[in-house]
GROMACS .gro file of C-alpha atoms in nm:
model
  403
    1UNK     CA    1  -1.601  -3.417  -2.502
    2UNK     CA    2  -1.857  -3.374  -2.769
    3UNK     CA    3  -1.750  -3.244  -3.147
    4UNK     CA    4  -1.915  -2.901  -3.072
    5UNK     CA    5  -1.751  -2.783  -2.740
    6UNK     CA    6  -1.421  -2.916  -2.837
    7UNK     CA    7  -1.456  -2.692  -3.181
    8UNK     CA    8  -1.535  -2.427  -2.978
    9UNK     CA    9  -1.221  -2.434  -2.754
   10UNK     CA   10  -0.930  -2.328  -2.947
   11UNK     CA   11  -0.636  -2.597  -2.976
   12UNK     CA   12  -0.299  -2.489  -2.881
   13UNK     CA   13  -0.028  -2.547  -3.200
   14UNK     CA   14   0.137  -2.884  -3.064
   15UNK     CA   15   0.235  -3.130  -3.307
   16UNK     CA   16   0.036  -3.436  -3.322
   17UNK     CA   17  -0.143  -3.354  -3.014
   18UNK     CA   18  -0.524  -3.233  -3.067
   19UNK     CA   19  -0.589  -3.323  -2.719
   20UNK     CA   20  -0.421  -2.982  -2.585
   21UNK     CA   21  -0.672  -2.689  -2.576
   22UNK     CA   22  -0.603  -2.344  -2.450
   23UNK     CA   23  -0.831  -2.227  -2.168
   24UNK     CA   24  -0.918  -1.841  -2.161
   25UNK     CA   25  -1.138  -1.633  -2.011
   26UNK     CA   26  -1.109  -1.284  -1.842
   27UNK     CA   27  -1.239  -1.099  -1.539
   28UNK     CA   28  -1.311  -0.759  -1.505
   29UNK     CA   29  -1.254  -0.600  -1.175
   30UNK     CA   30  -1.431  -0.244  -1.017
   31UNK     CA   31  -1.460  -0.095  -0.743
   32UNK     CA   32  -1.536   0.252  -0.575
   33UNK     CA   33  -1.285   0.488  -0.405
   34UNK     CA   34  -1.565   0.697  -0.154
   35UNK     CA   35  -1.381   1.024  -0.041
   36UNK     CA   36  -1.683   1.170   0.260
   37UNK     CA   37  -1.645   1.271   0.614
   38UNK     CA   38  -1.788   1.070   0.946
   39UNK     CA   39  -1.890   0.756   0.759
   40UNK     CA   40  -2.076   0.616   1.059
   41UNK     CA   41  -2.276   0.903   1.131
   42UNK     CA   42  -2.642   0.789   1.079
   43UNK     CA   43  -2.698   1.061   0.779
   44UNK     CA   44  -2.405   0.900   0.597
   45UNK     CA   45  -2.542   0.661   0.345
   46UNK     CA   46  -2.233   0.576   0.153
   47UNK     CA   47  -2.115   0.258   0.334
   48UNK     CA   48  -2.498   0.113   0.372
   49UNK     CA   49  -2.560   0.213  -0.024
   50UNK     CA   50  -2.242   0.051  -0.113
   51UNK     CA   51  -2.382  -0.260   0.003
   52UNK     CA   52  -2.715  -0.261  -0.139
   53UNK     CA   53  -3.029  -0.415   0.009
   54UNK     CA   54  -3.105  -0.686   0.195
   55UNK     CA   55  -2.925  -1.004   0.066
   56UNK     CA   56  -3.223  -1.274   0.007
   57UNK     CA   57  -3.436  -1.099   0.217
   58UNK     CA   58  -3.246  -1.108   0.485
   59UNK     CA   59  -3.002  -0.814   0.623
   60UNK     CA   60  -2.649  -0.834   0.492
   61UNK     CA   61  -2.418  -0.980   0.787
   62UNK     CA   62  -2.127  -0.755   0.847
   63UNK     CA   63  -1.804  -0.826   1.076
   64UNK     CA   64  -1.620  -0.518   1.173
   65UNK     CA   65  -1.247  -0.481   1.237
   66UNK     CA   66  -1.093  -0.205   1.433
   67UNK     CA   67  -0.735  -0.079   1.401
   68UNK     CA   68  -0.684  -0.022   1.855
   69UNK     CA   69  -0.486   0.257   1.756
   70UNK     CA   70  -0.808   0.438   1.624
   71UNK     CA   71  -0.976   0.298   1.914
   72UNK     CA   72  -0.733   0.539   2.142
   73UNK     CA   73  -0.802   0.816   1.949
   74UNK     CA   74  -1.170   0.793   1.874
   75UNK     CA   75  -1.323   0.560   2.206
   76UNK     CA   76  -1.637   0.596   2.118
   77UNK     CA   77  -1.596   0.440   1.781
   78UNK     CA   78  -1.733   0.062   1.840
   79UNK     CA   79  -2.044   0.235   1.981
   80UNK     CA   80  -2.085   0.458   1.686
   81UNK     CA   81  -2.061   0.139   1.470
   82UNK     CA   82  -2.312  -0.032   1.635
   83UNK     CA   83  -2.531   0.256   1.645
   84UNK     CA   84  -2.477   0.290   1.221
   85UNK     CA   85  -2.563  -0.045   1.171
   86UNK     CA   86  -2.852  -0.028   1.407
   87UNK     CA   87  -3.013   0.246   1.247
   88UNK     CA   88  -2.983   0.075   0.892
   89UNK     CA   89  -3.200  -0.202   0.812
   90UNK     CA   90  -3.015  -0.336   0.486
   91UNK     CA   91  -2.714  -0.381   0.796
   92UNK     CA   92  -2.656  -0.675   1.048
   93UNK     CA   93  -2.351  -0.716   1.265
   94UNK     CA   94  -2.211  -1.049   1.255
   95UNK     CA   95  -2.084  -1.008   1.593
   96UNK     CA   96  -1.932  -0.775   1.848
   97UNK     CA   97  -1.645  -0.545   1.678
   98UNK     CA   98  -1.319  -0.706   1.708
   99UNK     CA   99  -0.997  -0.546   1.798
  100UNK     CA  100  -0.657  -0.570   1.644
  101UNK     CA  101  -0.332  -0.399   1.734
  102UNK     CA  102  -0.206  -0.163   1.468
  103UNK     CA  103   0.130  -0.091   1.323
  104UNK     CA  104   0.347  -0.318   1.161
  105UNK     CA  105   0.373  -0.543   1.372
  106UNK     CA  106   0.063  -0.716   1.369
  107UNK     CA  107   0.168  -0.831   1.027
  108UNK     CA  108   0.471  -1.057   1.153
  109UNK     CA  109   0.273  -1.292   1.361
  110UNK     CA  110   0.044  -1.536   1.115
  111UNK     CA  111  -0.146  -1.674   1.420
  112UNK     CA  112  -0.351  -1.306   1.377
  113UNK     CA  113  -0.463  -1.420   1.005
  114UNK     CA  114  -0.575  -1.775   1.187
  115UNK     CA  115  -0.761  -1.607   1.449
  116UNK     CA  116  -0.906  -1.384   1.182
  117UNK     CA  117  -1.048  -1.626   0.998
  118UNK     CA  118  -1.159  -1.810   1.246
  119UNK     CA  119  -1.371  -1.556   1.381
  120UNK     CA  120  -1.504  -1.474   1.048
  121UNK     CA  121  -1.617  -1.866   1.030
  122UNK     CA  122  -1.750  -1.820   1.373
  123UNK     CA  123  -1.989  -1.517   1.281
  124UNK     CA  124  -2.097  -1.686   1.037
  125UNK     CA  125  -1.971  -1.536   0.731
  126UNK     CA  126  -2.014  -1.627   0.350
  127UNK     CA  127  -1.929  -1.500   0.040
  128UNK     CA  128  -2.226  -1.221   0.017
  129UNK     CA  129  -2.084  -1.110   0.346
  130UNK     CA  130  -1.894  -0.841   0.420
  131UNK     CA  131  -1.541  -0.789   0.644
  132UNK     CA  132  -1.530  -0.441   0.693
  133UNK     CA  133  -1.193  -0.335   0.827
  134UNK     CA  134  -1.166   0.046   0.960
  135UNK     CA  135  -0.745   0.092   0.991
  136UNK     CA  136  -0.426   0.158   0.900
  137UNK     CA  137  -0.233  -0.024   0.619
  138UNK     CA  138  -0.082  -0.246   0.856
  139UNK     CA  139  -0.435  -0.394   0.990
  140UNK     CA  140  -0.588  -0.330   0.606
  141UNK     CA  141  -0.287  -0.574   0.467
  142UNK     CA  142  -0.353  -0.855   0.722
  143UNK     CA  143  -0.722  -0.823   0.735
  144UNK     CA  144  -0.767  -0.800   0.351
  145UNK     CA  145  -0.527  -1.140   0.362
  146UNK     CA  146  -0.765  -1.295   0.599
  147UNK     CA  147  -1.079  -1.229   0.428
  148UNK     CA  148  -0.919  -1.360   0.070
  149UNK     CA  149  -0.840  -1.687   0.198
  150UNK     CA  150  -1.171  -1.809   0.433
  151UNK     CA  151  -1.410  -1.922   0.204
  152UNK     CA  152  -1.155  -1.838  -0.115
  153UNK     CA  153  -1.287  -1.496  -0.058
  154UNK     CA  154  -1.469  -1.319   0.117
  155UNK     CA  155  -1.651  -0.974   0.033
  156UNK     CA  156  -1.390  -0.676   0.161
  157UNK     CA  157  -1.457  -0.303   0.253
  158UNK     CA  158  -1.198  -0.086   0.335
  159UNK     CA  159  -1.230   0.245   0.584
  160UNK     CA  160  -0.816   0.363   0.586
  161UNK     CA  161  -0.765   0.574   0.839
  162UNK     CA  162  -0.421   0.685   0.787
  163UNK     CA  163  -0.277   0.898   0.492
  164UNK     CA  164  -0.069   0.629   0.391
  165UNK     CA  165  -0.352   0.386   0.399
  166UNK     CA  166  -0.572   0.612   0.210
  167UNK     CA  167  -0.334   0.763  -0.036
  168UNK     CA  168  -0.153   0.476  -0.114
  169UNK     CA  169  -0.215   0.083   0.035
  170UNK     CA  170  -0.564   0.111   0.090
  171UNK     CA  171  -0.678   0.188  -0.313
  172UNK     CA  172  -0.448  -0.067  -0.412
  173UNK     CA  173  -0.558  -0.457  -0.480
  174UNK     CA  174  -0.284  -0.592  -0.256
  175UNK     CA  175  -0.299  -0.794   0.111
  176UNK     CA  176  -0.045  -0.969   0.278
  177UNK     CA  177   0.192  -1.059   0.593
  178UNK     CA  178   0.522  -1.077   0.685
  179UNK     CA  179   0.694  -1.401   0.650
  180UNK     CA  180   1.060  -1.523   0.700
  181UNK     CA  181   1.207  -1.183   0.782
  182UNK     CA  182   1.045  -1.029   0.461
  183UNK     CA  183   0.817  -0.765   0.476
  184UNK     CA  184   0.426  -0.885   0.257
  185UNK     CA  185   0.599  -1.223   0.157
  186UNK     CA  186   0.268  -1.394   0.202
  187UNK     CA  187  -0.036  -1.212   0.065
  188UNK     CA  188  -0.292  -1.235  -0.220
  189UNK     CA  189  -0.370  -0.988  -0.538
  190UNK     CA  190  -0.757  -0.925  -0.431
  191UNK     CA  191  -0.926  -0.611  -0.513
  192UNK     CA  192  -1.135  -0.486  -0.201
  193UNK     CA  193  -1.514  -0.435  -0.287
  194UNK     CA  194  -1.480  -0.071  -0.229
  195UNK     CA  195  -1.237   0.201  -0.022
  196UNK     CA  196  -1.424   0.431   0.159
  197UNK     CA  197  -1.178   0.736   0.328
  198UNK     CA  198  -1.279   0.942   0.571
  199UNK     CA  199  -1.126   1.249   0.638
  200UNK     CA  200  -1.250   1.258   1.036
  201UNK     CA  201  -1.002   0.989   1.059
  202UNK     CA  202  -0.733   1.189   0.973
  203UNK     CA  203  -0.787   1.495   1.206
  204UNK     CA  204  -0.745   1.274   1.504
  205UNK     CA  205  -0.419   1.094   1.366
  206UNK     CA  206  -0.072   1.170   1.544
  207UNK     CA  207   0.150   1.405   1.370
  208UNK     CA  208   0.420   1.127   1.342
  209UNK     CA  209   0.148   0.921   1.124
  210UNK     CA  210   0.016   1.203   0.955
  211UNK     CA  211   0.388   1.304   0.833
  212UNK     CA  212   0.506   0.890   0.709
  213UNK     CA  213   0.169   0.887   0.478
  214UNK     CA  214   0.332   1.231   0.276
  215UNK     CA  215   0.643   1.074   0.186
  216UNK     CA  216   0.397   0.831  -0.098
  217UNK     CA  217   0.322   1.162  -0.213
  218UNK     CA  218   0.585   1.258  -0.260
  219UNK     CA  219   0.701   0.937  -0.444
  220UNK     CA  220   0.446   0.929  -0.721
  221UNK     CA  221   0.494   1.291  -0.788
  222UNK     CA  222   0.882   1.246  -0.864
  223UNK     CA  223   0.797   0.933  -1.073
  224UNK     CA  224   0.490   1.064  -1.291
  225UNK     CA  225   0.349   1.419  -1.187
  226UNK     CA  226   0.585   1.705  -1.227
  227UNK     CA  227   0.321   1.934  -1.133
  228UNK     CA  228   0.235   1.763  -0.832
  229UNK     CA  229   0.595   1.789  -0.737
  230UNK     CA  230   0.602   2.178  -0.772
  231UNK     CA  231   0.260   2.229  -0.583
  232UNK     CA  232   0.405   1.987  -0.301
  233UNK     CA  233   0.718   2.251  -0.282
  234UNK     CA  234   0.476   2.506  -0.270
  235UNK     CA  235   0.284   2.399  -0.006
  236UNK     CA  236   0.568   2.218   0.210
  237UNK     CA  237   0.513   2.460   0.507
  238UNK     CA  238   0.152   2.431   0.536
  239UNK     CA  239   0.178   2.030   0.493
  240UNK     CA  240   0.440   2.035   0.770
  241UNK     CA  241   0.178   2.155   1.019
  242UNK     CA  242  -0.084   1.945   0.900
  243UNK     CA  243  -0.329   2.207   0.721
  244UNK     CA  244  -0.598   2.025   0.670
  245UNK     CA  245  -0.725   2.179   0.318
  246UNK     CA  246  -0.383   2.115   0.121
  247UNK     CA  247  -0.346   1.771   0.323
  248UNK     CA  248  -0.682   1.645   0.196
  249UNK     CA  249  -0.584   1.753  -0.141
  250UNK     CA  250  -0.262   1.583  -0.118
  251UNK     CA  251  -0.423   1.229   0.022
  252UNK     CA  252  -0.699   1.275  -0.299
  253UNK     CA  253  -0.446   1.337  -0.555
  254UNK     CA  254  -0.224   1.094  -0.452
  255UNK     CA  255  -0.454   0.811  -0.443
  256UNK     CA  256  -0.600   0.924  -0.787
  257UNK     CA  257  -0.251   0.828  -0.931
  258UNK     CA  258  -0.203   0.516  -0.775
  259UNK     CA  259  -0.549   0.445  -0.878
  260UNK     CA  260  -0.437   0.556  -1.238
  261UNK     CA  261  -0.112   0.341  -1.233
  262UNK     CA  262  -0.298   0.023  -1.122
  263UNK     CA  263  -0.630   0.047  -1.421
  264UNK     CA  264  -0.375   0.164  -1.694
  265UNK     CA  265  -0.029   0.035  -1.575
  266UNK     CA  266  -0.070  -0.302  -1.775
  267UNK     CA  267   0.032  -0.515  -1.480
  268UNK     CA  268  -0.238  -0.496  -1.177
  269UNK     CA  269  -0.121  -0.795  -1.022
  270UNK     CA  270   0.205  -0.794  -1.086
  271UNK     CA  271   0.307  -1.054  -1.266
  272UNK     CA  272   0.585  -0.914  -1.424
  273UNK     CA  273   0.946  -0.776  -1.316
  274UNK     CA  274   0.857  -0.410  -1.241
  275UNK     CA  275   0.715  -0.266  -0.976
  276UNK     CA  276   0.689   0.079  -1.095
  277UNK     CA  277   0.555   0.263  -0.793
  278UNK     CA  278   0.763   0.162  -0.572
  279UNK     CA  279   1.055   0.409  -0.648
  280UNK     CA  280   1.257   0.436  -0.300
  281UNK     CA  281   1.085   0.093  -0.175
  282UNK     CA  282   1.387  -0.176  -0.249
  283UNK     CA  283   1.583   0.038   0.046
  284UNK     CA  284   1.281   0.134   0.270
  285UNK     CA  285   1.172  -0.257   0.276
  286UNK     CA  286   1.471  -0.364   0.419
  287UNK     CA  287   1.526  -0.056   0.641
  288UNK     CA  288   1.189  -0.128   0.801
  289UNK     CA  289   1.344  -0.509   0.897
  290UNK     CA  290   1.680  -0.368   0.982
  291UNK     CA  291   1.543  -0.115   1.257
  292UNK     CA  292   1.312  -0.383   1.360
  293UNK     CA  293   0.992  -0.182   1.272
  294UNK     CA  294   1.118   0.147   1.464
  295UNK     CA  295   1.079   0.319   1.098
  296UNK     CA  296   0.745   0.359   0.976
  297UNK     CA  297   0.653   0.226   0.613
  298UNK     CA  298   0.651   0.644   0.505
  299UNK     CA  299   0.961   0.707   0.745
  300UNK     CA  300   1.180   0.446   0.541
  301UNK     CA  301   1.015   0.554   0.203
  302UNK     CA  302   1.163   0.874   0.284
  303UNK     CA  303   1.539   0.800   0.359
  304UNK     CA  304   1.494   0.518   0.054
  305UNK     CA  305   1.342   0.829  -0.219
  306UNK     CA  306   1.677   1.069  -0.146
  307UNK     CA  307   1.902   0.764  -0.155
  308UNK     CA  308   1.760   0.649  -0.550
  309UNK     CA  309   1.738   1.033  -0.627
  310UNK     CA  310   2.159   1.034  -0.552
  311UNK     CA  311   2.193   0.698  -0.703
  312UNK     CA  312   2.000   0.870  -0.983
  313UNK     CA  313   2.260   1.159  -0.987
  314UNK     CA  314   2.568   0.934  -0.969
  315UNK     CA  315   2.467   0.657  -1.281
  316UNK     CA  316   2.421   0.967  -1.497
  317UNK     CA  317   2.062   0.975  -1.503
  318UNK     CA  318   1.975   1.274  -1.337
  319UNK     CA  319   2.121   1.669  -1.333
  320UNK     CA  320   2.352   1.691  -1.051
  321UNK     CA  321   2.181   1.901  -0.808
  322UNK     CA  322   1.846   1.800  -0.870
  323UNK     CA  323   1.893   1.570  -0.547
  324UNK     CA  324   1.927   1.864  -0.305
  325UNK     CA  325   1.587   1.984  -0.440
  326UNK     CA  326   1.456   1.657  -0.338
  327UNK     CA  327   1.612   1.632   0.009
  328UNK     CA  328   1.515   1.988   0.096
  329UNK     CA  329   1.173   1.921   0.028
  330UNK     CA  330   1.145   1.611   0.236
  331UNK     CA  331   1.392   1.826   0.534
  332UNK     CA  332   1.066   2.047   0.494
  333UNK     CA  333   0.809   1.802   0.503
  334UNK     CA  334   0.949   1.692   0.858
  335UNK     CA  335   1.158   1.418   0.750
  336UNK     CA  336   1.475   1.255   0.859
  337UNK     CA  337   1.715   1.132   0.600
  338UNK     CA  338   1.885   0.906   0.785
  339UNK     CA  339   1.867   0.591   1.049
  340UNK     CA  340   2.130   0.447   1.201
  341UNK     CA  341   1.971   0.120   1.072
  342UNK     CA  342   2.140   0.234   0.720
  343UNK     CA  343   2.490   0.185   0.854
  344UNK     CA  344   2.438  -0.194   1.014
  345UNK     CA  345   2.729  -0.382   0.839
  346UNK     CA  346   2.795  -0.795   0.830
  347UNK     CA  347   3.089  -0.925   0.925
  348UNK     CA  348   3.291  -0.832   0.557
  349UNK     CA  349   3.203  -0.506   0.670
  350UNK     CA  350   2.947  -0.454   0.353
  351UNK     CA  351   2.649  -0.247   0.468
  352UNK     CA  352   2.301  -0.536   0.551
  353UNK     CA  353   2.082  -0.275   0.330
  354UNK     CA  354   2.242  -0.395   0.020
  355UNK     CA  355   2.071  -0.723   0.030
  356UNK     CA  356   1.705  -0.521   0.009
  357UNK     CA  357   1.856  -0.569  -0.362
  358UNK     CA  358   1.802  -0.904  -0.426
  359UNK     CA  359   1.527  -0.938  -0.205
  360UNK     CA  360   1.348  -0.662  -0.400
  361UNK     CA  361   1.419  -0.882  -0.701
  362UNK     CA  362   1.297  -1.237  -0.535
  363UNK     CA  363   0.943  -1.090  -0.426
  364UNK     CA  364   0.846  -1.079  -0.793
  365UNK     CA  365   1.094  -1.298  -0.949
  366UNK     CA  366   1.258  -1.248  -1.287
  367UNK     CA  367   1.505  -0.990  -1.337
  368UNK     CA  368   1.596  -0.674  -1.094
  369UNK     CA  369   1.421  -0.376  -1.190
  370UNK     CA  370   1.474  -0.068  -0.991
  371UNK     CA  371   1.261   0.240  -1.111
  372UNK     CA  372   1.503   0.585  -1.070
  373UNK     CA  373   1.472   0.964  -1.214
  374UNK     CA  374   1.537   1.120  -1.522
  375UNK     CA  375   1.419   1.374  -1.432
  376UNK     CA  376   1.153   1.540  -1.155
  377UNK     CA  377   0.840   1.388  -1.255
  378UNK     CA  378   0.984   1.112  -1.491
  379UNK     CA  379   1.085   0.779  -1.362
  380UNK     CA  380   1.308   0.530  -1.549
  381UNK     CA  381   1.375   0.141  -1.538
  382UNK     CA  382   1.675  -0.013  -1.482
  383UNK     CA  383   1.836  -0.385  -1.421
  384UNK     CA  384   2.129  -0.317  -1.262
  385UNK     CA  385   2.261  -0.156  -0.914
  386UNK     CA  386   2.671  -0.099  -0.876
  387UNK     CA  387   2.695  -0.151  -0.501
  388UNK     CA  388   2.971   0.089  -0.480
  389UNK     CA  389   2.760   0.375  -0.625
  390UNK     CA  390   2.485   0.240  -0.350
  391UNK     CA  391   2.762   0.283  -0.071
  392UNK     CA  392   2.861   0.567  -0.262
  393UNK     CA  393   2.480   0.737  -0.242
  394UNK     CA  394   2.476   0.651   0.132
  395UNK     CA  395   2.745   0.834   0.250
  396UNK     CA  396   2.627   1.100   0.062
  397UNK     CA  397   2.338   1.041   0.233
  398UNK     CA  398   2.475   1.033   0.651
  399UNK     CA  399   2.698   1.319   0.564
  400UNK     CA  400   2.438   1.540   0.485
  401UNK     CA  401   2.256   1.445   0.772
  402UNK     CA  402   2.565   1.523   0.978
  403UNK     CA  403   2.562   1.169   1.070
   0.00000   0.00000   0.00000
């Protein structure tokens, strides 16, 4: 190493060692979050301005992945894509569209991310390429994983079609599978290149899917948006039925503060101990394994929110009473508070969702940190979770859902 570059890398402070030098560098991460309607009609530029022109000369090679659950409700969809990409001459598909099977499922067998990428090797994609997966969270986490790891990365767009997907998962920087009875215990930290949501995707969603994505909502408003909270209340008849005007409000204000949490949070990737929107999530994870993916992701989040908001009541953290407010609004929303999957028990007779605890804690290592209320709108951090206030919160919980 010449005299120069080593003076211009800064030595760490170790004692009789100058031949230790302390690498640093930073990298700065963007991307858009497109709310439009009907994406791929052929007036729709946002997905072919996103990309820019053509790469080298040459059109920029695309790969599409389709969610078969929006397949069902939209059949002419693959033609539609074809069709858009057709019509745009900055656009080239890679290859036919490829099908994958939604719902969580998909992310517990890792022969899909193999098959994934080799497809994407097969069409002959590169870095300057684009995956382009139109889905639900499920498909977005497993797709997103796939396209991280061929060729160390490669480019990622990202067309939710769910309000869970687009209010929550989809803006997020996260991909991953299920692995070794945990849920995303494989995955990568990789921002997409940009989220486009489509509100066309949502009119055609089932109820039952339309309902799971509201329960994020209503997460992020107890933990940081009082407001949000009170104008969710206000509006919990009209959400129930799926009003579309209040419901696209709800998706874009929702994803604006998970958006918010992730660029000013401190800790993108996650590399400390707190996870600090994902209040109700230590319970819902391991709900979702326990009823062997009956629950939806939003479905568990819901029964997990009212049991911290009790816990909450019990430590001494929040007004007693507050919980009922909490309950009633989900009870209005269309949710159920409980699942027998909450009750399963091991042979001590100690209830199986207790060990969502620790394997909350393992995902990110370090110390347990469980985010609960202070109050409506204001989450708090604690280390510690008396298992016999837990029990204590869940029978709470099945009484009041006559259980």
């Amino acid at each position: 190493m010449s005299r120069d570059l080593a003076l211009a890398i800064p030595p760490l402070r170790a004692e009789n060692n100058a031949r230790t030098f302390l690498q640093r560098f930073s990298v700065s991460y963007e991307f858009p979050v497109f709310f439009t309607r009907d994406v791929f009609s052929v007036e729709n530029r946002t997905l072919a301005d996103l990309i820019g022109p053509k790469s080298a000369g040459a059109a920029n090679l695309l790969t599409f992945v389709v969610d078969e659950g929006v397949e069902r409700e939209m059949p002419d969809l693959k033609r539609r894509i074809a069709a858009y990409v057709d019509a745009t001459p900055n656009l080239s598909l890679a290859g036919p569209v490829v099908s994958l099977a939604g719902g969580e499922a998909v992310k517990n067998d890792p022969r899909r991310v193999s098959e994934l990428q080799q497809r994407f090797v097969s069409d002959g994609l590169d870095r300057h390429s684009y995956v382009v997966c139109v889905g639900g969270g499920a498909v977005l986490d497993l797709v997103g994983y796939a396209a991280a790891t061929t060729h160390r990365g490669i480019r990622h767009v990202r067309i939710p079609t769910t309000v869970l997907a687009q209010n929550d998962s989809g803006v997020g920087v996260k991909n991953g599978i299920n692995a070794f009875g945990m849920k995303n215990m494989l995955g990568t930290f990789v921002p997409p290149n940009a989220v486009i949501n489509d509100s066309a995707f949502i009119d055609v969603l089932p109820g039952r899917d339309k309902r799971a994505g509201m329960a994020e909502a209503v997460k992020v408003a107890l933990i940081r948006d009082r407001s949000f909270f009170e104008w969710l209340e206000e509006k919990a008849e009209a959400l129930a039925i799926f009003a579309s005007e209040p419901l696209d409000k709800l998706i874009r204000h929702c994803a604006l503060l998970h958006m918010r949490q992730i660029a000013h949070g401190g800790d993108p990737f996650e590399r400390g101990s707190v996870r600090p929107l994902d209040f109700g999530h230590w319970a819902a994870h391991k709900l979702e394994v326990l009823s062997g993916y009956e629950l939806r992701h939003g479905e568990a989040v819901a029964i997990g929110i009212a049991l911290d908001t009790r816990y909450s009541v019990l430590a001494g953290h929040l007004p007693a009473g507050e919980e009922k407010r909490v309950t009633r609004l989900l009870e209005r929303l269309g949710f159920a508070l409980w699942h027998e999957a909450a009750d399963r028990r091991d042979a001590s007779g100690r209830r199986l969702l207790l060990k969502g605890l620790e394997e909350f804690r393992e995902h990110l290592g370090g110390e347990l940190t469980i985010t609960l209320l202070s109050e409506l709108g204001t989450g708090v951090e604690v280390h510690t979770m008396d298992p016999e206030q837990v029990e204590n919160a869940l029978d709470w919980l099945r009484a009041e859902a006559g259980a």
